[in-house]
Amino acid sequence: MALGVYLSFRVLAFPDLSVDGTFPLGAAVAGILILRGVNPFWAALAGGGAGFLAGALTGVLATRLRIPGLLAGVLTMIMLYSLNLRIMGRPNLALLGKPSVLSGLAQALSLPRGYGNLVASGIFCFIAAVLLLLFLHTELGAAMRASGQNPTLVRALGTNPANLQILGLALSNGLVALSGALVAQYAGFADVGMGVGTIVAGLASVIVGELLLRPRSLLGAISAVIVGSVVYRMAISVALRYGAALGFTASDLRLVTALVVLGALAAPALRAALKGEGS
């Protein structure tokens, strides 16, 4: 999921809020297909494909209809809420006891269910990161990176930056929806509200990773996203586990997430201020 957010916010420099809708979209599509007997692997890919189309819609709204990017993402997110309800037929789907691509991979590796699901998730994350890295090193990927930084230059080279933005947003939301499909299979349910806060969690992962690793290359940037995602999840887990003494409960997850993002964003300014006082 964080890789998709990185692609839209860092590579394309596009404030895409539609990921809060494409995450449950992937879960909804995968969940309903699994309940109808479809192989969980193909169900997950179908969920990612649905997110791809939703991301392309956001791109079309922003580039063809000239709707501001922030508003285009919000409009897509609102539409997807109703669409997700339509797909599932109800607010949530129970997938407990149903086959999942994670448990299938864990069985293929002869690993225990809990530990195996974790390893399988890591394998999928690694594959997605490698594929994204390879794509961004292609000619098309390089043009996409350039379009986010200098669309005028890309246009001067004979490439339409609008098309690159549409493709980039489609890929970004496809990754987010694929993540939603895998999370639904791992958790055993799909819920129409499971995407709330996805954008904040993704941004937190990106920002925390960049603060920790300070990447100077594309490989470093993608590695930072993965590291930041793990560190963010660990920070949230620790905060909720030991925050009981401060009165935190599971319902305070969004508050804790916002505080983590706030701390990560404020860290550079605080560090500079401290250096200024020291000198």
mmCIF file of C-alpha atoms in Angstrom:
data_model
loop_
_atom_site.group_PDB
_atom_site.id
_atom_site.type_symbol
_atom_site.label_atom_id
_atom_site.label_comp_id
_atom_site.label_asym_id
_atom_site.label_seq_id
_atom_site.Cartn_x
_atom_site.Cartn_y
_atom_site.Cartn_z
ATOM 1 C CA MET A 1 0.000 0.000 0.000
ATOM 2 C CA ALA A 2 2.789 2.405 0.929
ATOM 3 C CA LEU A 3 4.434 1.779 -2.454
ATOM 4 C CA GLY A 4 1.285 3.007 -4.176
ATOM 5 C CA VAL A 5 1.187 6.133 -2.024
ATOM 6 C CA TYR A 6 4.872 6.732 -2.759
ATOM 7 C CA LEU A 7 4.200 6.490 -6.493
ATOM 8 C CA SER A 8 1.437 9.092 -6.437
ATOM 9 C CA PHE A 9 2.830 11.545 -3.889
ATOM 10 C CA ARG A 10 6.566 11.366 -4.506
ATOM 11 C CA VAL A 11 6.941 10.263 -8.132
ATOM 12 C CA LEU A 12 3.916 12.027 -9.631
ATOM 13 C CA ALA A 13 3.689 14.801 -7.009
ATOM 14 C CA PHE A 14 -0.093 14.259 -7.068
ATOM 15 C CA PRO A 15 -2.190 14.613 -3.865
ATOM 16 C CA ASP A 16 -4.272 11.495 -4.461
ATOM 17 C CA LEU A 17 -6.866 10.920 -1.740
ATOM 18 C CA SER A 18 -8.738 8.254 -3.687
ATOM 19 C CA VAL A 19 -6.596 5.530 -2.075
ATOM 20 C CA ASP A 20 -8.999 5.596 0.893
ATOM 21 C CA GLY A 21 -11.561 4.220 -1.553
ATOM 22 C CA THR A 22 -9.399 1.934 -3.697
ATOM 23 C CA PHE A 23 -8.062 0.022 -0.676
ATOM 24 C CA PRO A 24 -11.531 -1.310 0.286
ATOM 25 C CA LEU A 25 -12.352 -1.635 -3.426
ATOM 26 C CA GLY A 26 -9.643 -4.267 -3.773
ATOM 27 C CA ALA A 27 -10.902 -5.989 -0.636
ATOM 28 C CA ALA A 28 -14.512 -5.922 -1.855
ATOM 29 C CA VAL A 29 -13.743 -7.318 -5.308
ATOM 30 C CA ALA A 30 -11.455 -10.032 -3.971
ATOM 31 C CA GLY A 31 -13.867 -10.920 -1.171
ATOM 32 C CA ILE A 32 -16.936 -11.343 -3.358
ATOM 33 C CA LEU A 33 -14.983 -13.378 -5.922
ATOM 34 C CA ILE A 34 -13.578 -15.702 -3.254
ATOM 35 C CA LEU A 35 -17.080 -16.263 -1.866
ATOM 36 C CA ARG A 36 -18.135 -17.244 -5.380
ATOM 37 C CA GLY A 37 -15.383 -19.842 -5.638
ATOM 38 C CA VAL A 38 -12.730 -17.939 -7.586
ATOM 39 C CA ASN A 39 -9.097 -18.797 -6.879
ATOM 40 C CA PRO A 40 -7.815 -16.289 -4.255
ATOM 41 C CA PHE A 41 -4.786 -15.441 -6.393
ATOM 42 C CA TRP A 42 -6.921 -14.384 -9.351
ATOM 43 C CA ALA A 43 -9.338 -12.677 -6.960
ATOM 44 C CA ALA A 44 -6.472 -10.569 -5.590
ATOM 45 C CA LEU A 45 -5.348 -9.652 -9.111
ATOM 46 C CA ALA A 46 -8.927 -8.718 -9.995
ATOM 47 C CA GLY A 47 -9.025 -6.454 -6.951
ATOM 48 C CA GLY A 48 -5.813 -4.808 -8.093
ATOM 49 C CA GLY A 49 -7.257 -4.412 -11.588
ATOM 50 C CA ALA A 50 -10.333 -2.677 -10.179
ATOM 51 C CA GLY A 51 -8.057 -0.265 -8.336
ATOM 52 C CA PHE A 52 -6.138 0.318 -11.574
ATOM 53 C CA LEU A 53 -9.334 1.443 -13.299
ATOM 54 C CA ALA A 54 -10.333 3.637 -10.354
ATOM 55 C CA GLY A 55 -6.930 5.320 -10.377
ATOM 56 C CA ALA A 56 -7.235 5.928 -14.102
ATOM 57 C CA LEU A 57 -10.592 7.600 -13.435
ATOM 58 C CA THR A 58 -8.942 9.981 -10.967
ATOM 59 C CA GLY A 59 -6.315 10.775 -13.586
ATOM 60 C CA VAL A 60 -8.931 11.460 -16.247
ATOM 61 C CA LEU A 61 -10.861 13.764 -13.909
ATOM 62 C CA ALA A 62 -7.690 15.703 -13.116
ATOM 63 C CA THR A 63 -6.162 15.893 -16.592
ATOM 64 C CA ARG A 64 -9.036 15.743 -19.081
ATOM 65 C CA LEU A 65 -11.741 17.542 -17.102
ATOM 66 C CA ARG A 66 -9.278 19.951 -15.451
ATOM 67 C CA ILE A 67 -10.571 19.170 -11.955
ATOM 68 C CA PRO A 68 -8.017 20.018 -9.220
ATOM 69 C CA GLY A 69 -6.117 16.900 -8.176
ATOM 70 C CA LEU A 70 -7.201 17.040 -4.556
ATOM 71 C CA LEU A 71 -10.869 17.338 -5.505
ATOM 72 C CA ALA A 72 -10.575 14.634 -8.186
ATOM 73 C CA GLY A 73 -9.304 12.187 -5.568
ATOM 74 C CA VAL A 74 -12.092 13.096 -3.155
ATOM 75 C CA LEU A 75 -14.746 12.647 -5.857
ATOM 76 C CA THR A 76 -13.385 9.231 -6.783
ATOM 77 C CA MET A 77 -13.257 8.214 -3.124
ATOM 78 C CA ILE A 78 -16.902 9.223 -2.609
ATOM 79 C CA MET A 79 -18.019 7.321 -5.702
ATOM 80 C CA LEU A 80 -16.076 4.245 -4.642
ATOM 81 C CA TYR A 81 -17.818 4.127 -1.257
ATOM 82 C CA SER A 82 -21.156 3.515 -2.960
ATOM 83 C CA LEU A 83 -19.551 1.214 -5.514
ATOM 84 C CA ASN A 84 -17.974 -0.916 -2.787
ATOM 85 C CA LEU A 85 -21.347 -1.280 -1.079
ATOM 86 C CA ARG A 86 -22.863 -2.257 -4.420
ATOM 87 C CA ILE A 87 -20.165 -4.876 -5.038
ATOM 88 C CA MET A 88 -20.437 -6.500 -1.608
ATOM 89 C CA GLY A 89 -24.188 -6.109 -1.266
ATOM 90 C CA ARG A 90 -23.727 -5.237 2.423
ATOM 91 C CA PRO A 91 -21.241 -3.307 4.571
ATOM 92 C CA ASN A 92 -18.940 -6.275 5.184
ATOM 93 C CA LEU A 93 -18.104 -9.794 4.059
ATOM 94 C CA ALA A 94 -16.869 -12.666 6.224
ATOM 95 C CA LEU A 95 -13.976 -14.606 4.673
ATOM 96 C CA LEU A 96 -12.980 -16.710 7.684
ATOM 97 C CA GLY A 97 -12.305 -20.287 6.673
ATOM 98 C CA LYS A 98 -12.006 -19.363 3.002
ATOM 99 C CA PRO A 99 -8.784 -20.073 1.088
ATOM 100 C CA SER A 100 -6.326 -17.217 0.742
ATOM 101 C CA VAL A 101 -3.283 -16.660 -1.423
ATOM 102 C CA LEU A 102 -1.190 -16.046 1.707
ATOM 103 C CA SER A 103 -2.149 -19.292 3.428
ATOM 104 C CA GLY A 104 -1.693 -21.149 0.142
ATOM 105 C CA LEU A 105 1.842 -19.813 -0.234
ATOM 106 C CA ALA A 106 2.563 -20.601 3.418
ATOM 107 C CA GLN A 107 1.447 -24.191 2.886
ATOM 108 C CA ALA A 108 3.574 -24.446 -0.242
ATOM 109 C CA LEU A 109 6.573 -23.343 1.839
ATOM 110 C CA SER A 110 5.604 -25.772 4.650
ATOM 111 C CA LEU A 111 5.432 -22.951 7.193
ATOM 112 C CA PRO A 112 3.082 -22.607 10.197
ATOM 113 C CA ARG A 113 -0.049 -20.597 9.444
ATOM 114 C CA GLY A 114 0.701 -17.439 11.484
ATOM 115 C CA TYR A 115 4.413 -17.264 10.674
ATOM 116 C CA GLY A 116 3.793 -18.424 7.124
ATOM 117 C CA ASN A 117 1.305 -15.637 6.433
ATOM 118 C CA LEU A 118 3.888 -13.111 7.590
ATOM 119 C CA VAL A 119 6.554 -14.591 5.314
ATOM 120 C CA ALA A 120 4.106 -14.750 2.403
ATOM 121 C CA SER A 121 3.215 -11.086 2.922
ATOM 122 C CA GLY A 122 6.903 -10.214 2.872
ATOM 123 C CA ILE A 123 7.379 -12.127 -0.369
ATOM 124 C CA PHE A 124 4.518 -10.278 -2.055
ATOM 125 C CA CYS A 125 5.880 -6.951 -0.814
ATOM 126 C CA PHE A 126 9.337 -7.787 -2.148
ATOM 127 C CA ILE A 127 7.954 -8.794 -5.551
ATOM 128 C CA ALA A 128 5.877 -5.601 -5.797
ATOM 129 C CA ALA A 129 8.890 -3.464 -4.844
ATOM 130 C CA VAL A 130 11.149 -5.150 -7.409
ATOM 131 C CA LEU A 131 8.566 -4.811 -10.187
ATOM 132 C CA LEU A 132 8.007 -1.143 -9.348
ATOM 133 C CA LEU A 133 11.754 -0.497 -9.292
ATOM 134 C CA LEU A 134 12.237 -2.206 -12.652
ATOM 135 C CA PHE A 135 9.347 -0.280 -14.186
ATOM 136 C CA LEU A 136 10.618 3.098 -12.965
ATOM 137 C CA HIS A 137 13.985 2.334 -14.570
ATOM 138 C CA THR A 138 12.400 1.776 -17.985
ATOM 139 C CA GLU A 139 12.083 4.582 -20.528
ATOM 140 C CA LEU A 140 8.387 4.937 -19.719
ATOM 141 C CA GLY A 141 9.087 4.935 -15.993
ATOM 142 C CA ALA A 142 11.807 7.561 -16.368
ATOM 143 C CA ALA A 143 9.403 9.761 -18.328
ATOM 144 C CA MET A 144 6.818 9.306 -15.582
ATOM 145 C CA ARG A 145 9.318 10.374 -12.926
ATOM 146 C CA ALA A 146 10.247 13.399 -15.006
ATOM 147 C CA SER A 147 6.594 14.342 -15.493
ATOM 148 C CA GLY A 148 6.148 14.633 -11.754
ATOM 149 C CA GLN A 149 9.120 16.984 -11.417
ATOM 150 C CA ASN A 150 9.111 18.906 -14.698
ATOM 151 C CA PRO A 151 6.067 18.326 -16.942
ATOM 152 C CA THR A 152 7.150 21.179 -19.232
ATOM 153 C CA LEU A 153 10.361 19.341 -20.102
ATOM 154 C CA VAL A 154 8.461 16.109 -20.750
ATOM 155 C CA ARG A 155 6.082 17.950 -23.063
ATOM 156 C CA ALA A 156 9.032 19.500 -24.902
ATOM 157 C CA LEU A 157 10.404 16.002 -25.499
ATOM 158 C CA GLY A 158 7.213 15.035 -27.313
ATOM 159 C CA THR A 159 5.460 13.113 -24.522
ATOM 160 C CA ASN A 160 2.082 14.016 -23.071
ATOM 161 C CA PRO A 161 2.500 14.313 -19.266
ATOM 162 C CA ALA A 162 -1.262 13.942 -18.804
ATOM 163 C CA ASN A 163 -1.157 10.389 -20.160
ATOM 164 C CA LEU A 164 1.765 9.588 -17.867
ATOM 165 C CA GLN A 165 -0.154 10.947 -14.897
ATOM 166 C CA ILE A 166 -3.184 8.821 -15.721
ATOM 167 C CA LEU A 167 -1.016 5.715 -16.033
ATOM 168 C CA GLY A 168 0.864 6.538 -12.836
ATOM 169 C CA LEU A 169 -2.314 7.035 -10.821
ATOM 170 C CA ALA A 170 -3.715 3.812 -12.245
ATOM 171 C CA LEU A 171 -0.612 1.886 -11.168
ATOM 172 C CA SER A 172 -0.598 3.589 -7.777
ATOM 173 C CA ASN A 173 -4.190 2.717 -6.994
ATOM 174 C CA GLY A 174 -3.736 -0.745 -8.453
ATOM 175 C CA LEU A 175 -1.009 -1.400 -5.879
ATOM 176 C CA VAL A 176 -3.200 -0.006 -3.094
ATOM 177 C CA ALA A 177 -6.186 -2.121 -4.153
ATOM 178 C CA LEU A 178 -3.996 -5.220 -4.417
ATOM 179 C CA SER A 179 -2.859 -4.520 -0.875
ATOM 180 C CA GLY A 180 -6.490 -4.241 0.204
ATOM 181 C CA ALA A 181 -7.285 -7.583 -1.422
ATOM 182 C CA LEU A 182 -4.403 -9.278 0.403
ATOM 183 C CA VAL A 183 -5.309 -7.644 3.727
ATOM 184 C CA ALA A 184 -8.891 -8.865 3.378
ATOM 185 C CA GLN A 185 -7.665 -12.412 2.808
ATOM 186 C CA TYR A 186 -5.243 -12.162 5.728
ATOM 187 C CA ALA A 187 -7.771 -10.646 8.151
ATOM 188 C CA GLY A 188 -10.662 -12.847 7.050
ATOM 189 C CA PHE A 189 -13.084 -10.051 6.211
ATOM 190 C CA ALA A 190 -13.758 -7.165 3.858
ATOM 191 C CA ASP A 191 -15.404 -4.019 5.162
ATOM 192 C CA VAL A 192 -16.553 -0.887 3.380
ATOM 193 C CA GLY A 193 -14.846 1.277 6.002
ATOM 194 C CA MET A 194 -11.509 -0.493 6.119
ATOM 195 C CA GLY A 195 -9.874 2.122 3.912
ATOM 196 C CA VAL A 196 -10.347 5.028 6.311
ATOM 197 C CA GLY A 197 -6.932 6.485 7.092
ATOM 198 C CA THR A 198 -5.129 4.604 4.324
ATOM 199 C CA ILE A 199 -3.620 7.783 2.932
ATOM 200 C CA VAL A 200 -2.346 8.853 6.352
ATOM 201 C CA ALA A 201 -0.803 5.445 7.024
ATOM 202 C CA GLY A 202 0.830 5.420 3.599
ATOM 203 C CA LEU A 203 2.230 8.915 3.996
ATOM 204 C CA ALA A 204 3.507 8.042 7.468
ATOM 205 C CA SER A 205 5.366 5.047 6.046
ATOM 206 C CA VAL A 206 6.930 7.141 3.280
ATOM 207 C CA ILE A 207 7.940 10.019 5.540
ATOM 208 C CA VAL A 208 9.283 7.855 8.372
ATOM 209 C CA GLY A 209 11.323 5.783 5.913
ATOM 210 C CA GLU A 210 12.807 8.890 4.307
ATOM 211 C CA LEU A 211 13.746 10.312 7.701
ATOM 212 C CA LEU A 212 15.461 7.085 8.720
ATOM 213 C CA LEU A 213 17.346 6.249 5.511
ATOM 214 C CA ARG A 214 17.626 9.618 3.724
ATOM 215 C CA PRO A 215 17.568 7.938 0.276
ATOM 216 C CA ARG A 216 19.546 9.407 -2.617
ATOM 217 C CA SER A 217 18.566 6.910 -5.290
ATOM 218 C CA LEU A 218 15.431 5.219 -6.543
ATOM 219 C CA LEU A 219 16.447 1.933 -4.932
ATOM 220 C CA GLY A 220 17.041 3.748 -1.667
ATOM 221 C CA ALA A 221 13.674 5.493 -1.898
ATOM 222 C CA ILE A 222 11.739 2.263 -2.413
ATOM 223 C CA SER A 223 13.740 0.560 0.339
ATOM 224 C CA ALA A 224 12.920 3.498 2.601
ATOM 225 C CA VAL A 225 9.210 3.042 1.919
ATOM 226 C CA ILE A 226 9.382 -0.613 2.970
ATOM 227 C CA VAL A 227 11.458 0.136 6.068
ATOM 228 C CA GLY A 228 9.187 3.039 6.958
ATOM 229 C CA SER A 229 6.122 0.834 6.622
ATOM 230 C CA VAL A 230 7.556 -1.747 9.031
ATOM 231 C CA VAL A 231 8.723 0.892 11.521
ATOM 232 C CA TYR A 232 5.379 2.684 11.342
ATOM 233 C CA ARG A 233 3.462 -0.521 12.048
ATOM 234 C CA MET A 234 5.770 -1.324 14.954
ATOM 235 C CA ALA A 235 5.354 2.191 16.356
ATOM 236 C CA ILE A 236 1.571 1.943 16.177
ATOM 237 C CA SER A 237 1.630 -1.483 17.830
ATOM 238 C CA VAL A 238 3.879 -0.287 20.655
ATOM 239 C CA ALA A 239 1.834 2.871 21.142
ATOM 240 C CA LEU A 240 -1.420 0.938 21.443
ATOM 241 C CA ARG A 241 0.077 -1.766 23.652
ATOM 242 C CA TYR A 242 1.830 0.492 26.131
ATOM 243 C CA GLY A 243 -0.392 3.511 25.673
ATOM 244 C CA ALA A 244 -3.018 2.032 27.971
ATOM 245 C CA ALA A 245 -1.260 3.772 30.841
ATOM 246 C CA LEU A 246 -2.011 7.071 29.096
ATOM 247 C CA GLY A 247 -5.591 6.088 28.382
ATOM 248 C CA PHE A 248 -5.140 5.064 24.726
ATOM 249 C CA THR A 249 -7.445 2.383 23.332
ATOM 250 C CA ALA A 250 -7.812 0.684 19.941
ATOM 251 C CA SER A 251 -10.297 3.391 18.945
ATOM 252 C CA ASP A 252 -7.465 5.927 19.196
ATOM 253 C CA LEU A 253 -5.594 4.379 16.258
ATOM 254 C CA ARG A 254 -6.265 7.341 13.956
ATOM 255 C CA LEU A 255 -5.098 9.778 16.630
ATOM 256 C CA VAL A 256 -1.883 7.825 17.171
ATOM 257 C CA THR A 257 -1.335 7.648 13.405
ATOM 258 C CA ALA A 258 -1.797 11.402 13.043
ATOM 259 C CA LEU A 259 0.656 12.012 15.892
ATOM 260 C CA VAL A 260 3.244 9.770 14.223
ATOM 261 C CA VAL A 261 2.867 11.669 10.932
ATOM 262 C CA LEU A 262 2.998 15.002 12.756
ATOM 263 C CA GLY A 263 6.190 13.991 14.537
ATOM 264 C CA ALA A 264 7.793 12.809 11.293
ATOM 265 C CA LEU A 265 6.879 16.031 9.482
ATOM 266 C CA ALA A 266 8.024 18.249 12.330
ATOM 267 C CA ALA A 267 11.327 16.415 12.907
ATOM 268 C CA PRO A 268 13.368 18.253 10.208
ATOM 269 C CA ALA A 269 12.207 21.681 11.398
ATOM 270 C CA LEU A 270 12.890 20.806 15.027
ATOM 271 C CA ARG A 271 16.325 19.445 14.135
ATOM 272 C CA ALA A 272 17.183 22.622 12.222
ATOM 273 C CA ALA A 273 15.946 24.786 15.092
ATOM 274 C CA LEU A 274 18.064 22.874 17.602
ATOM 275 C CA LYS A 275 21.140 23.207 15.384
ATOM 276 C CA GLY A 276 20.495 26.927 15.063
ATOM 277 C CA GLU A 277 20.312 27.335 18.827
ATOM 278 C CA GLY A 278 23.460 25.260 19.288
ATOM 279 C CA SER A 279 25.459 27.434 16.922
#
